[in-house]
mmCIF file of C-alpha atoms in Angstrom:
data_model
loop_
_atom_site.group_PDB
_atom_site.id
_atom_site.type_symbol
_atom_site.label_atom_id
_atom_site.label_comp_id
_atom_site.label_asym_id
_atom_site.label_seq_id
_atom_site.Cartn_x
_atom_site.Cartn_y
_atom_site.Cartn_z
ATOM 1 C CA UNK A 1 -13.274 275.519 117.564
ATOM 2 C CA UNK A 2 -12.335 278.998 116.903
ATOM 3 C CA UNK A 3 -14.757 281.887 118.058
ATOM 4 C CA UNK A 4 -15.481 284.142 115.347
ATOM 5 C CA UNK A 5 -14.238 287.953 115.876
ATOM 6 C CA UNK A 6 -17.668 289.734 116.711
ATOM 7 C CA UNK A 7 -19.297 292.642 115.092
ATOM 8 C CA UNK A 8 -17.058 295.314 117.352
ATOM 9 C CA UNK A 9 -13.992 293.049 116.071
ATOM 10 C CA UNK A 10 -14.281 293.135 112.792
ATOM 11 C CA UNK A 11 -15.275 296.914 113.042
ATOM 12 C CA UNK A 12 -12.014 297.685 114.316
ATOM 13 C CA UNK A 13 -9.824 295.101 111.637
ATOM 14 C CA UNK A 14 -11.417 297.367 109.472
ATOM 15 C CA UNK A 15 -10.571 300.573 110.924
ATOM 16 C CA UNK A 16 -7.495 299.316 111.106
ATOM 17 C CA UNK A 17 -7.036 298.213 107.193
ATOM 18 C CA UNK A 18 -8.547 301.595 106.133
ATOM 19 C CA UNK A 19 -6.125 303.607 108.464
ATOM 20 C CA UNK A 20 -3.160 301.946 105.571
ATOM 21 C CA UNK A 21 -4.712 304.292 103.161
ATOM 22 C CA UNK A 22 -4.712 307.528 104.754
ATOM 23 C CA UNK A 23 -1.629 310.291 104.270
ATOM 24 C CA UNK A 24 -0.343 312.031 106.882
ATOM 25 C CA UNK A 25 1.999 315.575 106.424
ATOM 26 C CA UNK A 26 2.881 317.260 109.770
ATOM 27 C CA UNK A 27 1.313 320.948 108.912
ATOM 28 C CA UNK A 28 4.601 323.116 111.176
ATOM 29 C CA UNK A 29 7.259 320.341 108.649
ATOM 30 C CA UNK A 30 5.612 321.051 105.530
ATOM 31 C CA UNK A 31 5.633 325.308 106.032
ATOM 32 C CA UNK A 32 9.109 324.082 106.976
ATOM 33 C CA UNK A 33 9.918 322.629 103.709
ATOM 34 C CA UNK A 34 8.284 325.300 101.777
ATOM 35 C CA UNK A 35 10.158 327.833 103.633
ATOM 36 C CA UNK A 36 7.376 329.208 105.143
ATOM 37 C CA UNK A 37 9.129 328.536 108.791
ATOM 38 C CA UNK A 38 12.878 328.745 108.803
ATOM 39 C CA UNK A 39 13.821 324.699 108.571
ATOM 40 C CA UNK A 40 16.716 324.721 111.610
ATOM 41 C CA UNK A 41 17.524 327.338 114.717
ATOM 42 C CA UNK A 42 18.678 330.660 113.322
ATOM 43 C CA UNK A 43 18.123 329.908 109.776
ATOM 44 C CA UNK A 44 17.397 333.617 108.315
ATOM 45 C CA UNK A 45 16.670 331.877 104.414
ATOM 46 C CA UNK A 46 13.287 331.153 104.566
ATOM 47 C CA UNK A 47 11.217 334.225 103.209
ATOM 48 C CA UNK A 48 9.901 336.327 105.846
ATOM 49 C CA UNK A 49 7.168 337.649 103.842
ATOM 50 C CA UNK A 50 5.718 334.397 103.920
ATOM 51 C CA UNK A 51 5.739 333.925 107.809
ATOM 52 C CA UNK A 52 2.269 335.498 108.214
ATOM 53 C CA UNK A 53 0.860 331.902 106.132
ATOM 54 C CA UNK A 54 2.674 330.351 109.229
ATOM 55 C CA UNK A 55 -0.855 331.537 111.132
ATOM 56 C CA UNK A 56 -3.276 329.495 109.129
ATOM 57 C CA UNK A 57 -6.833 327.747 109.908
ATOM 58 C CA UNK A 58 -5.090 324.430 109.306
ATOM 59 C CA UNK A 59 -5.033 321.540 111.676
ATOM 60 C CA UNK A 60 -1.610 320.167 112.936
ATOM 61 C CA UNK A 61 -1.714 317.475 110.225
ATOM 62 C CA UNK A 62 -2.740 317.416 107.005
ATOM 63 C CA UNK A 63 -4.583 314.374 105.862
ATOM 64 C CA UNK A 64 -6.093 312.846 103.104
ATOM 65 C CA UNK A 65 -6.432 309.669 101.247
ATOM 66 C CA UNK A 66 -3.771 308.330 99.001
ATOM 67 C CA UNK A 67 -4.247 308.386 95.584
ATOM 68 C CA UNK A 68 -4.926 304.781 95.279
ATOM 69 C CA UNK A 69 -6.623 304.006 97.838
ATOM 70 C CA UNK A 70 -9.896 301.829 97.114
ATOM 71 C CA UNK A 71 -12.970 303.230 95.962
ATOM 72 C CA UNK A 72 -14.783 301.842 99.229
ATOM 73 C CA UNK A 73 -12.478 303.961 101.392
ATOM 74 C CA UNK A 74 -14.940 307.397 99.927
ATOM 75 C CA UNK A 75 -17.876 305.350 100.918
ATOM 76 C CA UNK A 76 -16.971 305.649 104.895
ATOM 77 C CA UNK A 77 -15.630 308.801 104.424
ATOM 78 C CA UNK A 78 -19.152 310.133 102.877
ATOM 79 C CA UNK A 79 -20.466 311.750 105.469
ATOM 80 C CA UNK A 80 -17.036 313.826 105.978
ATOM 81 C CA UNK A 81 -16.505 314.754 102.698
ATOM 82 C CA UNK A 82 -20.514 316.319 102.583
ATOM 83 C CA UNK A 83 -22.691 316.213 105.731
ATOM 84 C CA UNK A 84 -25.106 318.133 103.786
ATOM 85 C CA UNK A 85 -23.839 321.529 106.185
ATOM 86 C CA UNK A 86 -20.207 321.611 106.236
ATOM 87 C CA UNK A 87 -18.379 320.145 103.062
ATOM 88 C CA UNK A 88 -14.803 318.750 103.524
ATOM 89 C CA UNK A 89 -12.178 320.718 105.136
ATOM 90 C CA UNK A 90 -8.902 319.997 106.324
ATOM 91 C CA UNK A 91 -10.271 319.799 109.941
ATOM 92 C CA UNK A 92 -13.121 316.892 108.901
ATOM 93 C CA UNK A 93 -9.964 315.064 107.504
ATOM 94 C CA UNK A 94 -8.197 315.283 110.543
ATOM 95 C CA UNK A 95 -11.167 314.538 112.547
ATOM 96 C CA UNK A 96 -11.736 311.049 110.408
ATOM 97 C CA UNK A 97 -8.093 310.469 111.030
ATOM 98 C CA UNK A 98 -8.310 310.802 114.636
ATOM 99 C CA UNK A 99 -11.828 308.467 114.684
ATOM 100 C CA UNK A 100 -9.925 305.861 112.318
ATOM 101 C CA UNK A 101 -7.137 305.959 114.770
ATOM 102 C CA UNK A 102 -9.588 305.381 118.396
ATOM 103 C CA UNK A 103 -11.569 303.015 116.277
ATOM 104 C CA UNK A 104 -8.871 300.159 115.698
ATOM 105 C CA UNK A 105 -7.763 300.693 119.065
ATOM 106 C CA UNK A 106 -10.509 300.621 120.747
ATOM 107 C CA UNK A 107 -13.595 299.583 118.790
ATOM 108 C CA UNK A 108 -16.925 301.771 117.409
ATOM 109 C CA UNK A 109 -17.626 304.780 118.459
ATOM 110 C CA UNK A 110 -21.049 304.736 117.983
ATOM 111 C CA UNK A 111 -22.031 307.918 119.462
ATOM 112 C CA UNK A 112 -18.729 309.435 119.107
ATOM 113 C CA UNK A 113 -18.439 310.179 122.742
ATOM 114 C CA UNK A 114 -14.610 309.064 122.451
ATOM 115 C CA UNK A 115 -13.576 311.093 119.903
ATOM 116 C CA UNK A 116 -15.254 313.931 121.276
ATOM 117 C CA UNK A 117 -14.087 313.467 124.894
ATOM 118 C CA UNK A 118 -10.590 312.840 123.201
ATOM 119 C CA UNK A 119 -10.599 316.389 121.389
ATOM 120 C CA UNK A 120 -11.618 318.134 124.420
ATOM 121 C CA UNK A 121 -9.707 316.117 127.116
ATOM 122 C CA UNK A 122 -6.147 314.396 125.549
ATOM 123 C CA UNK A 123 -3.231 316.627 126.956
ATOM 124 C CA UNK A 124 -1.514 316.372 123.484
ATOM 125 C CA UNK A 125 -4.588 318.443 121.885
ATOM 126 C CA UNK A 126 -3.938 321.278 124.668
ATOM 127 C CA UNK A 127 -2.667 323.499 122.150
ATOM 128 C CA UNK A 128 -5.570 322.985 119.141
ATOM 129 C CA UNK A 129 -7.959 323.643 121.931
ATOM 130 C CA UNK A 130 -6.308 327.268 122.741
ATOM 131 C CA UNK A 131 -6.539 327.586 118.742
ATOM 132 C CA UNK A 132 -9.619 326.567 118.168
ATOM 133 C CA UNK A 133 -10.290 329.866 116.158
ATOM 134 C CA UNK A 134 -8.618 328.356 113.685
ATOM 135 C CA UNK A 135 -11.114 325.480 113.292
ATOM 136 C CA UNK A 136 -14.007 328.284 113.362
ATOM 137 C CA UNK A 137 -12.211 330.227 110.394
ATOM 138 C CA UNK A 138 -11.824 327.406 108.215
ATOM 139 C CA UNK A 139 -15.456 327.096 107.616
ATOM 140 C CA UNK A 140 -17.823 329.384 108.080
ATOM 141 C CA UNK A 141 -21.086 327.024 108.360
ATOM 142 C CA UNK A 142 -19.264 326.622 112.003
ATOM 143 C CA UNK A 143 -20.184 329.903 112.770
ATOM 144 C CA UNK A 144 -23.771 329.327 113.224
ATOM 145 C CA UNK A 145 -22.853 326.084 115.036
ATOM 146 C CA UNK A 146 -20.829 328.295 118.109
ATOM 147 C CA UNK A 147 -24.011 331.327 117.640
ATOM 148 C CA UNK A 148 -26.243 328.181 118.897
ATOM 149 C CA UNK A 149 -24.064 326.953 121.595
ATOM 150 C CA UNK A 150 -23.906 330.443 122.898
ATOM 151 C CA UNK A 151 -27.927 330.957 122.600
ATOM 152 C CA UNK A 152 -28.022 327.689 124.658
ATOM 153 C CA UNK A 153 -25.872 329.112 127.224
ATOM 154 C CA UNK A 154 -27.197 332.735 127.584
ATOM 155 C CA UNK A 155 -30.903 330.963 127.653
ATOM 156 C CA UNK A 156 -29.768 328.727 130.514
ATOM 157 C CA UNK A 157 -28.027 331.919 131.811
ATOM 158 C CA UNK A 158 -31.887 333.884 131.876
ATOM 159 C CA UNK A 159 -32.931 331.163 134.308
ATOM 160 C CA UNK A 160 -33.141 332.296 137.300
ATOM 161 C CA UNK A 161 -33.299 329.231 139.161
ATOM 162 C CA UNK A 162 -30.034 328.323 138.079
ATOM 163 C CA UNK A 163 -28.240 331.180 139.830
ATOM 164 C CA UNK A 164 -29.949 332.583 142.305
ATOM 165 C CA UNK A 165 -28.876 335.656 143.546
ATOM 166 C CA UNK A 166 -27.240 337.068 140.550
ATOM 167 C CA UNK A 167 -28.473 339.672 138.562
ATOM 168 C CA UNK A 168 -29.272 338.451 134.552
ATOM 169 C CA UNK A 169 -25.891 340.931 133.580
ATOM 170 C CA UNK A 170 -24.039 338.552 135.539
ATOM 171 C CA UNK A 171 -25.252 335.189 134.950
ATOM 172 C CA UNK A 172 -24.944 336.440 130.870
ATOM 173 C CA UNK A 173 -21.268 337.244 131.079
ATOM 174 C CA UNK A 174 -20.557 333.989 133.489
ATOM 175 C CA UNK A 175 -22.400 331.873 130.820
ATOM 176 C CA UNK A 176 -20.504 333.418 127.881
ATOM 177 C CA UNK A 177 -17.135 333.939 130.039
ATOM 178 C CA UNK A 178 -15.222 331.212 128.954
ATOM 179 C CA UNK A 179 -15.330 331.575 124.614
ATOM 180 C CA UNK A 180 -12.167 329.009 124.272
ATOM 181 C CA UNK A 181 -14.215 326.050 125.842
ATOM 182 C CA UNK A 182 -17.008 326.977 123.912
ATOM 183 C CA UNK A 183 -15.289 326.652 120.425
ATOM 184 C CA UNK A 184 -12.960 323.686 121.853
ATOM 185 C CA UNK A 185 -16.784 321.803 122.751
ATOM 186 C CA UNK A 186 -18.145 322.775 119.887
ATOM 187 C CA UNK A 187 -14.983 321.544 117.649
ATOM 188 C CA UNK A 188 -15.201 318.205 119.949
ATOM 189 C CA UNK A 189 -18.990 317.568 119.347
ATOM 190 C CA UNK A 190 -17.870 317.783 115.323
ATOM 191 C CA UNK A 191 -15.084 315.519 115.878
ATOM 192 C CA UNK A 192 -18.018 312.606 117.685
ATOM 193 C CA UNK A 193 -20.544 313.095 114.924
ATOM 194 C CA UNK A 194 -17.345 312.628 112.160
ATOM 195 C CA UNK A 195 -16.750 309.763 114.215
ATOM 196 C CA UNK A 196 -19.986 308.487 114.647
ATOM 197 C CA UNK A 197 -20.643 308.675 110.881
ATOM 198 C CA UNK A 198 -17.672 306.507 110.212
ATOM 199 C CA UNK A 199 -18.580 304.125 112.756
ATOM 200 C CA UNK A 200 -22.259 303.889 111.548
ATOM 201 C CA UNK A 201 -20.752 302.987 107.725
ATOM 202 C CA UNK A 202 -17.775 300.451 109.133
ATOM 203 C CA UNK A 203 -20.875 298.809 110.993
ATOM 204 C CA UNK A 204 -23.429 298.976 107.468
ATOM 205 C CA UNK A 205 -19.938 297.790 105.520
ATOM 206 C CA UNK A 206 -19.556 294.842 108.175
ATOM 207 C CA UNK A 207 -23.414 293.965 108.279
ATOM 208 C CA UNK A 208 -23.221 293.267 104.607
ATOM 209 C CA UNK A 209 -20.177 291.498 104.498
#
């Protein structure tokens, strides 16, 4: 007799179905084929006074759902498209792309600790981590988000137990030192809860199914 897939099973044939109906554009090809970016080594046609668009608050893809894509595929992507803080933007798209993706691979990501970890830790993302200013401009709801994160830190900082020996001038500045990892953690920790949210309606989809 056949075993029947479990609940983590099906959550990832799922992931892997809706995955069909996302569209992906490379965001560096598409400036190339608009002529934002000159399309081939020492091409001098594209329009210079364009290149400064080449510096945007886009992610490295752009993504979104395909025009016919089933009505169901909004209802897993409801929490990205309005959280209730932070409406859709092309990062949350790229986010639910990248959750889509480690879901059929490798099953729910219930607390979104693998997309997070994957944001902040996957070589290939090296490069959106040293940009992550570009996430923080392309909303500015995340502003208050990183403003938190900081209070955290220079609160932990004003604990003296923490760092003995130091005066509170330099336990503030060590806390706040490193800004890049702060806005890479803080863009990770959005990437888990996108992917958390998607997990949670794959798994309410599933349940009823």
């Amino acid at each position: 007799m056949d075993t029947p897939p479990s609940h983590d099973d099906q959550l990832r044939g799922m992931a892997m179905a809706l995955r069909h109906w996302f569209e992906v554009r490379d965001v560096e090809a598409e400036q190339r084929r608009l002529g934002i970016l000159p399309s081939r080594p020492n091409d001098s046609s594209y329009d210079k006074g364009l290149r400064p668009l080449a510096l945007t608050t886009l992610p490295p893809q752009l993504v979104r759902l395909k025009s016919d894509a089933p009505m169901v595929t909004l209802h897993y992507m409801q929490d990205v498209y309005d959280d209730g803080v932070l409406r859709a933007d092309p990062w949350r798209w790229w986010f639910a792309w990248i959750a889509i993706e480690l879901i059929a691979r490798s099953g729910p990501d219930r607390q979104g600790e693998r997309a997070r970890r994957f944001v902040l830790e996957d070589p290939s993302l090296e490069t959106v981590r040293r940009q992550a200013s570009r996430w923080l401009a392309a909303a500015p709801a995340r502003i208050h988000a990183v403003q938190d994160r900081l209070s955290a830190l220079v609160d932990h900082a004003l604990d003296e137990a923490d760092s003995p020996g130091r005066t509170i001038a330099e336990r503030v500045r060590r806390s706040v030192a490193n800004l890049d990892m702060t806005l890479a953690e803080a863009m990770a920790n959005e990437a888990g809860r996108v992917s958390a949210s998607i997990t949670g309606r794959l798994s309410e989809r599933a349940r009823r199914g």
